mmCIF file of C-alpha atoms in Angstrom:
data_model
loop_
_atom_site.group_PDB
_atom_site.id
_atom_site.type_symbol
_atom_site.label_atom_id
_atom_site.label_comp_id
_atom_site.label_asym_id
_atom_site.label_seq_id
_atom_site.Cartn_x
_atom_site.Cartn_y
_atom_site.Cartn_z
ATOM 1 C CA UNK A 1 -14.751 54.746 -15.295
ATOM 2 C CA UNK A 2 -15.435 51.475 -16.614
ATOM 3 C CA UNK A 3 -11.960 50.224 -15.832
ATOM 4 C CA UNK A 4 -11.701 51.441 -12.543
ATOM 5 C CA UNK A 5 -14.916 50.329 -11.503
ATOM 6 C CA UNK A 6 -14.044 46.558 -12.846
ATOM 7 C CA UNK A 7 -10.421 46.761 -10.723
ATOM 8 C CA UNK A 8 -12.088 47.738 -7.730
ATOM 9 C CA UNK A 9 -14.293 44.911 -8.054
ATOM 10 C CA UNK A 10 -11.679 42.710 -8.823
ATOM 11 C CA UNK A 11 -9.735 43.909 -5.115
ATOM 12 C CA UNK A 12 -13.088 43.241 -3.703
ATOM 13 C CA UNK A 13 -13.313 39.875 -4.703
ATOM 14 C CA UNK A 14 -9.664 39.382 -3.911
ATOM 15 C CA UNK A 15 -10.283 40.783 -0.133
ATOM 16 C CA UNK A 16 -13.667 38.397 0.070
ATOM 17 C CA UNK A 17 -11.189 35.255 -0.595
ATOM 18 C CA UNK A 18 -8.741 36.385 1.925
ATOM 19 C CA UNK A 19 -11.542 37.193 4.397
ATOM 20 C CA UNK A 20 -13.166 33.439 3.849
ATOM 21 C CA UNK A 21 -9.839 32.054 4.400
ATOM 22 C CA UNK A 22 -9.489 33.772 7.625
ATOM 23 C CA UNK A 23 -12.914 32.880 8.665
ATOM 24 C CA UNK A 24 -12.248 29.530 7.928
ATOM 25 C CA UNK A 25 -15.004 29.305 5.434
ATOM 26 C CA UNK A 26 -12.525 28.694 2.526
ATOM 27 C CA UNK A 27 -9.747 25.647 4.166
ATOM 28 C CA UNK A 28 -7.741 24.157 2.501
ATOM 29 C CA UNK A 29 -9.748 21.298 1.290
ATOM 30 C CA UNK A 30 -12.544 23.651 -0.077
ATOM 31 C CA UNK A 31 -9.809 26.291 -1.764
ATOM 32 C CA UNK A 32 -8.617 23.387 -3.314
ATOM 33 C CA UNK A 33 -11.570 22.636 -4.983
ATOM 34 C CA UNK A 34 -12.560 25.915 -5.953
ATOM 35 C CA UNK A 35 -9.186 25.666 -7.532
ATOM 36 C CA UNK A 36 -10.088 22.895 -9.534
ATOM 37 C CA UNK A 37 -13.028 23.983 -10.812
ATOM 38 C CA UNK A 38 -11.453 27.238 -12.195
ATOM 39 C CA UNK A 39 -8.405 25.483 -13.506
ATOM 40 C CA UNK A 40 -10.311 22.471 -14.878
ATOM 41 C CA UNK A 41 -13.651 23.889 -15.975
ATOM 42 C CA UNK A 42 -13.919 27.729 -16.199
ATOM 43 C CA UNK A 43 -10.722 28.662 -17.511
ATOM 44 C CA UNK A 44 -10.429 26.023 -20.094
ATOM 45 C CA UNK A 45 -14.119 27.013 -21.089
ATOM 46 C CA UNK A 46 -13.231 30.401 -21.298
ATOM 47 C CA UNK A 47 -10.037 29.312 -23.604
ATOM 48 C CA UNK A 48 -12.100 27.236 -25.671
ATOM 49 C CA UNK A 49 -14.939 29.988 -26.443
ATOM 50 C CA UNK A 50 -11.999 32.731 -27.289
ATOM 51 C CA UNK A 51 -10.362 30.700 -29.871
ATOM 52 C CA UNK A 52 -13.220 28.070 -31.663
ATOM 53 C CA UNK A 53 -14.195 30.568 -34.226
ATOM 54 C CA UNK A 54 -10.677 31.764 -35.358
ATOM 55 C CA UNK A 55 -7.944 30.212 -37.235
ATOM 56 C CA UNK A 56 -4.800 29.619 -36.107
ATOM 57 C CA UNK A 57 -2.876 31.761 -38.823
ATOM 58 C CA UNK A 58 -4.637 34.853 -37.599
ATOM 59 C CA UNK A 59 -3.747 34.689 -33.793
ATOM 60 C CA UNK A 60 -0.254 33.012 -34.027
ATOM 61 C CA UNK A 61 2.895 34.768 -35.737
ATOM 62 C CA UNK A 62 6.384 34.615 -35.804
ATOM 63 C CA UNK A 63 6.275 38.197 -34.779
ATOM 64 C CA UNK A 64 4.147 37.562 -31.754
ATOM 65 C CA UNK A 65 6.009 34.284 -30.594
ATOM 66 C CA UNK A 66 9.369 36.046 -30.856
ATOM 67 C CA UNK A 67 7.900 39.024 -29.026
ATOM 68 C CA UNK A 68 7.021 36.939 -26.139
ATOM 69 C CA UNK A 69 10.038 35.147 -25.465
ATOM 70 C CA UNK A 70 11.982 38.454 -25.996
ATOM 71 C CA UNK A 71 10.082 40.092 -23.087
ATOM 72 C CA UNK A 72 10.529 37.189 -20.995
ATOM 73 C CA UNK A 73 13.586 36.222 -21.300
ATOM 74 C CA UNK A 74 14.659 40.236 -21.181
ATOM 75 C CA UNK A 75 12.886 40.589 -17.971
ATOM 76 C CA UNK A 76 14.551 37.076 -16.677
ATOM 77 C CA UNK A 77 17.984 38.751 -17.561
ATOM 78 C CA UNK A 78 17.360 42.126 -15.868
ATOM 79 C CA UNK A 79 15.895 39.963 -12.544
ATOM 80 C CA UNK A 80 19.299 38.073 -12.490
ATOM 81 C CA UNK A 81 21.513 41.217 -12.874
ATOM 82 C CA UNK A 82 19.377 43.041 -9.843
ATOM 83 C CA UNK A 83 18.840 40.053 -7.656
ATOM 84 C CA UNK A 84 21.828 37.548 -8.240
ATOM 85 C CA UNK A 85 23.572 39.035 -5.367
ATOM 86 C CA UNK A 86 20.923 38.917 -2.667
ATOM 87 C CA UNK A 87 21.829 37.328 0.934
ATOM 88 C CA UNK A 88 21.361 33.768 0.112
ATOM 89 C CA UNK A 89 20.650 31.625 -3.158
ATOM 90 C CA UNK A 90 17.072 31.162 -2.018
ATOM 91 C CA UNK A 91 16.401 34.391 -1.865
ATOM 92 C CA UNK A 92 18.286 35.223 -5.172
ATOM 93 C CA UNK A 93 16.325 32.598 -7.252
ATOM 94 C CA UNK A 94 12.841 33.488 -5.655
ATOM 95 C CA UNK A 95 13.302 36.886 -6.778
ATOM 96 C CA UNK A 96 14.579 36.311 -10.323
ATOM 97 C CA UNK A 97 11.441 33.592 -10.738
ATOM 98 C CA UNK A 98 9.039 36.120 -9.327
ATOM 99 C CA UNK A 99 10.320 38.944 -11.310
ATOM 100 C CA UNK A 100 8.635 37.487 -14.493
ATOM 101 C CA UNK A 101 6.940 34.598 -13.751
ATOM 102 C CA UNK A 102 3.168 35.931 -14.398
ATOM 103 C CA UNK A 103 -0.202 35.186 -13.427
ATOM 104 C CA UNK A 104 -1.446 34.972 -16.913
ATOM 105 C CA UNK A 105 -4.310 32.059 -16.006
ATOM 106 C CA UNK A 106 -5.799 33.275 -13.045
ATOM 107 C CA UNK A 107 -5.780 36.782 -13.486
ATOM 108 C CA UNK A 108 -4.237 38.037 -16.669
ATOM 109 C CA UNK A 109 -6.950 35.850 -19.303
ATOM 110 C CA UNK A 110 -9.950 36.475 -17.307
ATOM 111 C CA UNK A 111 -9.334 40.261 -17.210
ATOM 112 C CA UNK A 112 -8.355 40.591 -20.569
ATOM 113 C CA UNK A 113 -11.793 38.606 -21.621
ATOM 114 C CA UNK A 114 -14.002 40.512 -18.908
ATOM 115 C CA UNK A 115 -12.374 44.256 -20.279
ATOM 116 C CA UNK A 116 -11.438 43.796 -24.152
ATOM 117 C CA UNK A 117 -13.233 42.115 -27.167
ATOM 118 C CA UNK A 118 -12.846 38.945 -28.634
ATOM 119 C CA UNK A 119 -10.053 39.698 -30.700
ATOM 120 C CA UNK A 120 -7.534 40.823 -27.541
ATOM 121 C CA UNK A 121 -9.086 37.665 -25.688
ATOM 122 C CA UNK A 122 -8.321 35.330 -28.191
ATOM 123 C CA UNK A 123 -4.590 36.722 -28.724
ATOM 124 C CA UNK A 124 -4.517 36.821 -24.799
ATOM 125 C CA UNK A 125 -5.280 33.063 -24.746
ATOM 126 C CA UNK A 126 -2.387 32.209 -27.388
ATOM 127 C CA UNK A 127 -0.170 34.278 -24.833
ATOM 128 C CA UNK A 128 -1.170 32.242 -22.046
ATOM 129 C CA UNK A 129 -0.218 28.948 -23.888
ATOM 130 C CA UNK A 130 3.239 30.168 -25.460
ATOM 131 C CA UNK A 131 4.309 31.535 -22.248
ATOM 132 C CA UNK A 132 3.093 29.133 -19.812
ATOM 133 C CA UNK A 133 5.359 26.678 -22.267
ATOM 134 C CA UNK A 134 8.210 28.746 -21.620
ATOM 135 C CA UNK A 135 8.394 30.463 -18.152
ATOM 136 C CA UNK A 136 7.386 27.160 -16.285
ATOM 137 C CA UNK A 137 10.310 25.283 -17.385
ATOM 138 C CA UNK A 138 12.492 28.287 -16.970
ATOM 139 C CA UNK A 139 10.917 28.355 -12.901
ATOM 140 C CA UNK A 140 11.944 25.335 -12.159
ATOM 141 C CA UNK A 141 15.562 25.182 -13.891
ATOM 142 C CA UNK A 142 16.404 28.822 -11.765
ATOM 143 C CA UNK A 143 15.134 27.527 -8.578
ATOM 144 C CA UNK A 144 17.238 24.003 -8.934
ATOM 145 C CA UNK A 145 20.195 25.025 -10.242
ATOM 146 C CA UNK A 146 20.649 28.004 -7.632
ATOM 147 C CA UNK A 147 19.622 25.799 -4.741
ATOM 148 C CA UNK A 148 20.800 22.310 -6.011
ATOM 149 C CA UNK A 149 17.565 20.944 -5.613
ATOM 150 C CA UNK A 150 16.613 17.620 -7.355
ATOM 151 C CA UNK A 151 13.847 18.661 -10.085
ATOM 152 C CA UNK A 152 11.808 16.310 -11.905
ATOM 153 C CA UNK A 153 12.032 18.816 -15.129
ATOM 154 C CA UNK A 154 11.170 15.847 -17.612
ATOM 155 C CA UNK A 155 7.938 15.206 -15.354
ATOM 156 C CA UNK A 156 6.778 18.858 -15.456
ATOM 157 C CA UNK A 157 7.633 19.002 -19.191
ATOM 158 C CA UNK A 158 5.486 15.508 -19.640
ATOM 159 C CA UNK A 159 2.621 17.114 -17.364
ATOM 160 C CA UNK A 160 2.423 20.009 -19.711
ATOM 161 C CA UNK A 161 1.091 17.601 -22.387
ATOM 162 C CA UNK A 162 -2.101 17.026 -20.082
ATOM 163 C CA UNK A 163 -2.427 21.079 -18.947
ATOM 164 C CA UNK A 164 -6.140 21.727 -19.349
ATOM 165 C CA UNK A 165 -4.883 25.200 -20.265
ATOM 166 C CA UNK A 166 -3.063 24.204 -23.215
ATOM 167 C CA UNK A 167 -5.234 21.180 -24.137
ATOM 168 C CA UNK A 168 -8.257 23.363 -24.503
ATOM 169 C CA UNK A 169 -6.251 26.161 -26.397
ATOM 170 C CA UNK A 170 -5.237 23.682 -28.968
ATOM 171 C CA UNK A 171 -8.643 22.202 -29.224
ATOM 172 C CA UNK A 172 -10.250 25.534 -29.528
ATOM 173 C CA UNK A 173 -7.214 26.549 -32.630
ATOM 174 C CA UNK A 174 -8.026 23.259 -34.196
ATOM 175 C CA UNK A 175 -11.668 23.615 -34.472
ATOM 176 C CA UNK A 176 -11.235 27.550 -35.644
ATOM 177 C CA UNK A 177 -8.946 26.321 -38.244
ATOM 178 C CA UNK A 178 -10.830 23.663 -39.695
ATOM 179 C CA UNK A 179 -13.841 25.195 -39.819
ATOM 180 C CA UNK A 180 -15.919 23.078 -37.771
ATOM 181 C CA UNK A 181 -19.371 24.549 -36.315
ATOM 182 C CA UNK A 182 -19.894 24.561 -32.698
ATOM 183 C CA UNK A 183 -23.583 24.129 -31.919
ATOM 184 C CA UNK A 184 -24.832 27.689 -30.400
ATOM 185 C CA UNK A 185 -26.478 26.163 -27.330
ATOM 186 C CA UNK A 186 -23.116 24.398 -26.594
ATOM 187 C CA UNK A 187 -21.154 27.532 -26.930
ATOM 188 C CA UNK A 188 -23.620 29.795 -24.781
ATOM 189 C CA UNK A 189 -23.218 26.974 -22.207
ATOM 190 C CA UNK A 190 -19.275 27.330 -22.413
ATOM 191 C CA UNK A 191 -19.537 30.769 -22.646
ATOM 192 C CA UNK A 192 -21.241 30.961 -19.111
ATOM 193 C CA UNK A 193 -18.597 28.541 -17.800
ATOM 194 C CA UNK A 194 -15.902 30.765 -19.163
ATOM 195 C CA UNK A 195 -17.612 34.082 -17.085
ATOM 196 C CA UNK A 196 -17.184 32.233 -13.787
ATOM 197 C CA UNK A 197 -13.159 31.895 -14.797
ATOM 198 C CA UNK A 198 -12.260 35.616 -13.218
ATOM 199 C CA UNK A 199 -14.518 35.697 -9.872
ATOM 200 C CA UNK A 200 -13.155 31.765 -9.080
ATOM 201 C CA UNK A 201 -9.774 32.610 -9.748
ATOM 202 C CA UNK A 202 -9.685 35.940 -7.634
ATOM 203 C CA UNK A 203 -11.397 33.916 -4.890
ATOM 204 C CA UNK A 204 -8.578 31.323 -5.027
ATOM 205 C CA UNK A 205 -5.822 33.925 -5.347
ATOM 206 C CA UNK A 206 -7.679 36.124 -2.419
ATOM 207 C CA UNK A 207 -7.408 32.705 -0.594
ATOM 208 C CA UNK A 208 -4.213 31.794 -1.326
ATOM 209 C CA UNK A 209 -2.116 35.869 -0.249
ATOM 210 C CA UNK A 210 -1.046 34.855 3.206
ATOM 211 C CA UNK A 211 2.227 36.918 3.770
ATOM 212 C CA UNK A 212 4.392 35.163 6.089
ATOM 213 C CA UNK A 213 7.235 36.439 8.351
ATOM 214 C CA UNK A 214 7.554 39.426 10.769
ATOM 215 C CA UNK A 215 10.594 40.925 8.979
ATOM 216 C CA UNK A 216 10.413 42.568 5.400
ATOM 217 C CA UNK A 217 13.186 43.085 2.887
ATOM 218 C CA UNK A 218 11.624 46.293 1.515
ATOM 219 C CA UNK A 219 14.132 46.816 -0.989
ATOM 220 C CA UNK A 220 14.235 43.246 -2.331
ATOM 221 C CA UNK A 221 10.586 43.091 -2.268
ATOM 222 C CA UNK A 222 10.381 46.544 -4.063
ATOM 223 C CA UNK A 223 12.676 45.400 -6.465
ATOM 224 C CA UNK A 224 10.913 42.465 -7.434
ATOM 225 C CA UNK A 225 7.568 44.561 -7.530
ATOM 226 C CA UNK A 226 9.085 47.213 -9.575
ATOM 227 C CA UNK A 227 10.640 44.573 -11.963
ATOM 228 C CA UNK A 228 7.379 42.094 -12.716
ATOM 229 C CA UNK A 229 4.697 45.033 -12.495
ATOM 230 C CA UNK A 230 6.538 48.108 -14.270
ATOM 231 C CA UNK A 231 9.554 46.974 -16.160
ATOM 232 C CA UNK A 232 7.970 43.937 -17.618
ATOM 233 C CA UNK A 233 4.736 45.642 -19.082
ATOM 234 C CA UNK A 234 7.166 48.574 -20.407
ATOM 235 C CA UNK A 235 9.281 46.099 -22.430
ATOM 236 C CA UNK A 236 6.289 44.663 -23.506
ATOM 237 C CA UNK A 237 5.260 47.794 -25.063
ATOM 238 C CA UNK A 238 8.633 48.716 -26.788
ATOM 239 C CA UNK A 239 9.313 45.394 -27.959
ATOM 240 C CA UNK A 240 5.913 45.090 -29.719
ATOM 241 C CA UNK A 241 5.435 48.717 -30.662
ATOM 242 C CA UNK A 242 8.655 48.049 -32.559
ATOM 243 C CA UNK A 243 7.606 44.795 -34.175
ATOM 244 C CA UNK A 244 4.671 47.235 -35.504
ATOM 245 C CA UNK A 245 1.889 44.640 -34.463
ATOM 246 C CA UNK A 246 -1.777 45.071 -34.811
ATOM 247 C CA UNK A 247 -3.726 47.225 -31.552
ATOM 248 C CA UNK A 248 -5.112 44.261 -30.322
ATOM 249 C CA UNK A 249 -1.894 42.576 -30.106
ATOM 250 C CA UNK A 250 -0.044 45.140 -28.261
ATOM 251 C CA UNK A 251 -3.133 45.008 -25.758
ATOM 252 C CA UNK A 252 -2.928 41.741 -25.052
ATOM 253 C CA UNK A 253 0.550 41.504 -24.415
ATOM 254 C CA UNK A 254 0.944 44.826 -22.416
ATOM 255 C CA UNK A 255 -1.878 43.782 -20.155
ATOM 256 C CA UNK A 256 -0.930 39.810 -19.677
ATOM 257 C CA UNK A 257 2.604 40.792 -19.143
ATOM 258 C CA UNK A 258 1.579 43.351 -16.579
ATOM 259 C CA UNK A 259 -0.284 40.636 -14.240
ATOM 260 C CA UNK A 260 1.362 40.163 -10.936
ATOM 261 C CA UNK A 261 3.401 37.166 -9.976
ATOM 262 C CA UNK A 262 1.849 33.633 -10.093
ATOM 263 C CA UNK A 263 0.870 32.054 -7.199
ATOM 264 C CA UNK A 264 2.567 28.807 -8.019
ATOM 265 C CA UNK A 265 6.045 30.499 -7.576
ATOM 266 C CA UNK A 266 5.366 30.257 -4.019
ATOM 267 C CA UNK A 267 4.750 26.400 -4.482
ATOM 268 C CA UNK A 268 7.766 25.886 -6.384
ATOM 269 C CA UNK A 269 9.723 27.857 -3.979
ATOM 270 C CA UNK A 270 8.904 25.745 -1.330
ATOM 271 C CA UNK A 271 9.593 22.413 -3.290
ATOM 272 C CA UNK A 272 12.828 23.469 -4.816
ATOM 273 C CA UNK A 273 14.325 25.199 -1.909
ATOM 274 C CA UNK A 274 13.611 28.860 -2.100
ATOM 275 C CA UNK A 275 13.007 31.328 0.069
ATOM 276 C CA UNK A 276 8.962 30.434 0.824
ATOM 277 C CA UNK A 277 8.502 33.713 3.263
ATOM 278 C CA UNK A 278 9.851 35.783 0.812
ATOM 279 C CA UNK A 279 7.827 34.092 -1.878
ATOM 280 C CA UNK A 280 4.653 34.744 -0.240
ATOM 281 C CA UNK A 281 5.361 38.274 0.384
ATOM 282 C CA UNK A 282 6.279 39.102 -3.046
ATOM 283 C CA UNK A 283 3.005 37.305 -4.407
ATOM 284 C CA UNK A 284 0.776 39.407 -2.000
ATOM 285 C CA UNK A 285 2.816 42.692 -3.141
ATOM 286 C CA UNK A 286 3.002 42.291 -6.468
ATOM 287 C CA UNK A 287 -0.934 41.444 -6.357
ATOM 288 C CA UNK A 288 -2.082 44.424 -4.262
ATOM 289 C CA UNK A 289 0.032 46.658 -6.344
ATOM 290 C CA UNK A 290 -1.125 45.577 -9.572
ATOM 291 C CA UNK A 291 -4.769 46.864 -9.007
ATOM 292 C CA UNK A 292 -3.188 50.239 -9.637
ATOM 293 C CA UNK A 293 -0.965 49.538 -12.398
ATOM 294 C CA UNK A 294 -3.088 47.323 -14.480
ATOM 295 C CA UNK A 295 -5.651 50.349 -14.514
ATOM 296 C CA UNK A 296 -3.000 52.733 -15.702
ATOM 297 C CA UNK A 297 -1.849 50.095 -18.252
ATOM 298 C CA UNK A 298 -5.340 49.055 -19.657
ATOM 299 C CA UNK A 299 -6.178 52.808 -19.437
ATOM 300 C CA UNK A 300 -3.069 53.661 -21.824
ATOM 301 C CA UNK A 301 -3.808 50.820 -24.132
ATOM 302 C CA UNK A 302 -7.616 50.538 -24.128
#
């Protein structure tokens, strides 16, 4: 029941964000500021407090890295088989990308932190770092290849070096591995900032949900939803059960991969020749439907 209440509250905050956008309170400028606060302050604080007291050897393992990459590329392969014949390259590329590119930062990690213990949250932080390093270049490569767009892949890769999510993860793991003591007052302050990550992120995602267009290809949207929020977490469950990892790792991977399509995929689609209306619909559909599927996943693995 607690999980259901949390997810209902998540949906309410999402809808509040959408309502604030429609009313004009969360206009483009204010949404950008809220995004910056979540992305550069709250989320890095959450990642640091989740990892600063644990050694890297306790969190990062060959099984975790190998399993994450296997799930990601298996899902991308399934998506390619299903979507490669869509009506246009712009639609095919978007469908493929949005079938595997997860909203790990704005929904995954904050939701895990609000629902599970510190061990699961720490592993989820590592998952966020490893998968971000992989899915971002893969998405740019798929979109630019299908659409013949000129993507500055090298610039995006260089940008990862200053990504606040990855920087905070590296610092947290370094502090935890070196045994450096963090003053309790500093830890408490960062913990308070980290607690803001989920509500801020939900408001931002809600303000970004703007389904465009009047004609909906229900078959295409439905297949993206099915692969992203059903097939991907099931693959994660199968892969990590086979790897015989500890329960915390299994829980973190299944829930993180069960998150909806990242809002950033809409931005990449618009910049790299993808079908932007289709991309917007997929973000909206996977986010709304994932409220129900995440309840099932959290109940099963929790």
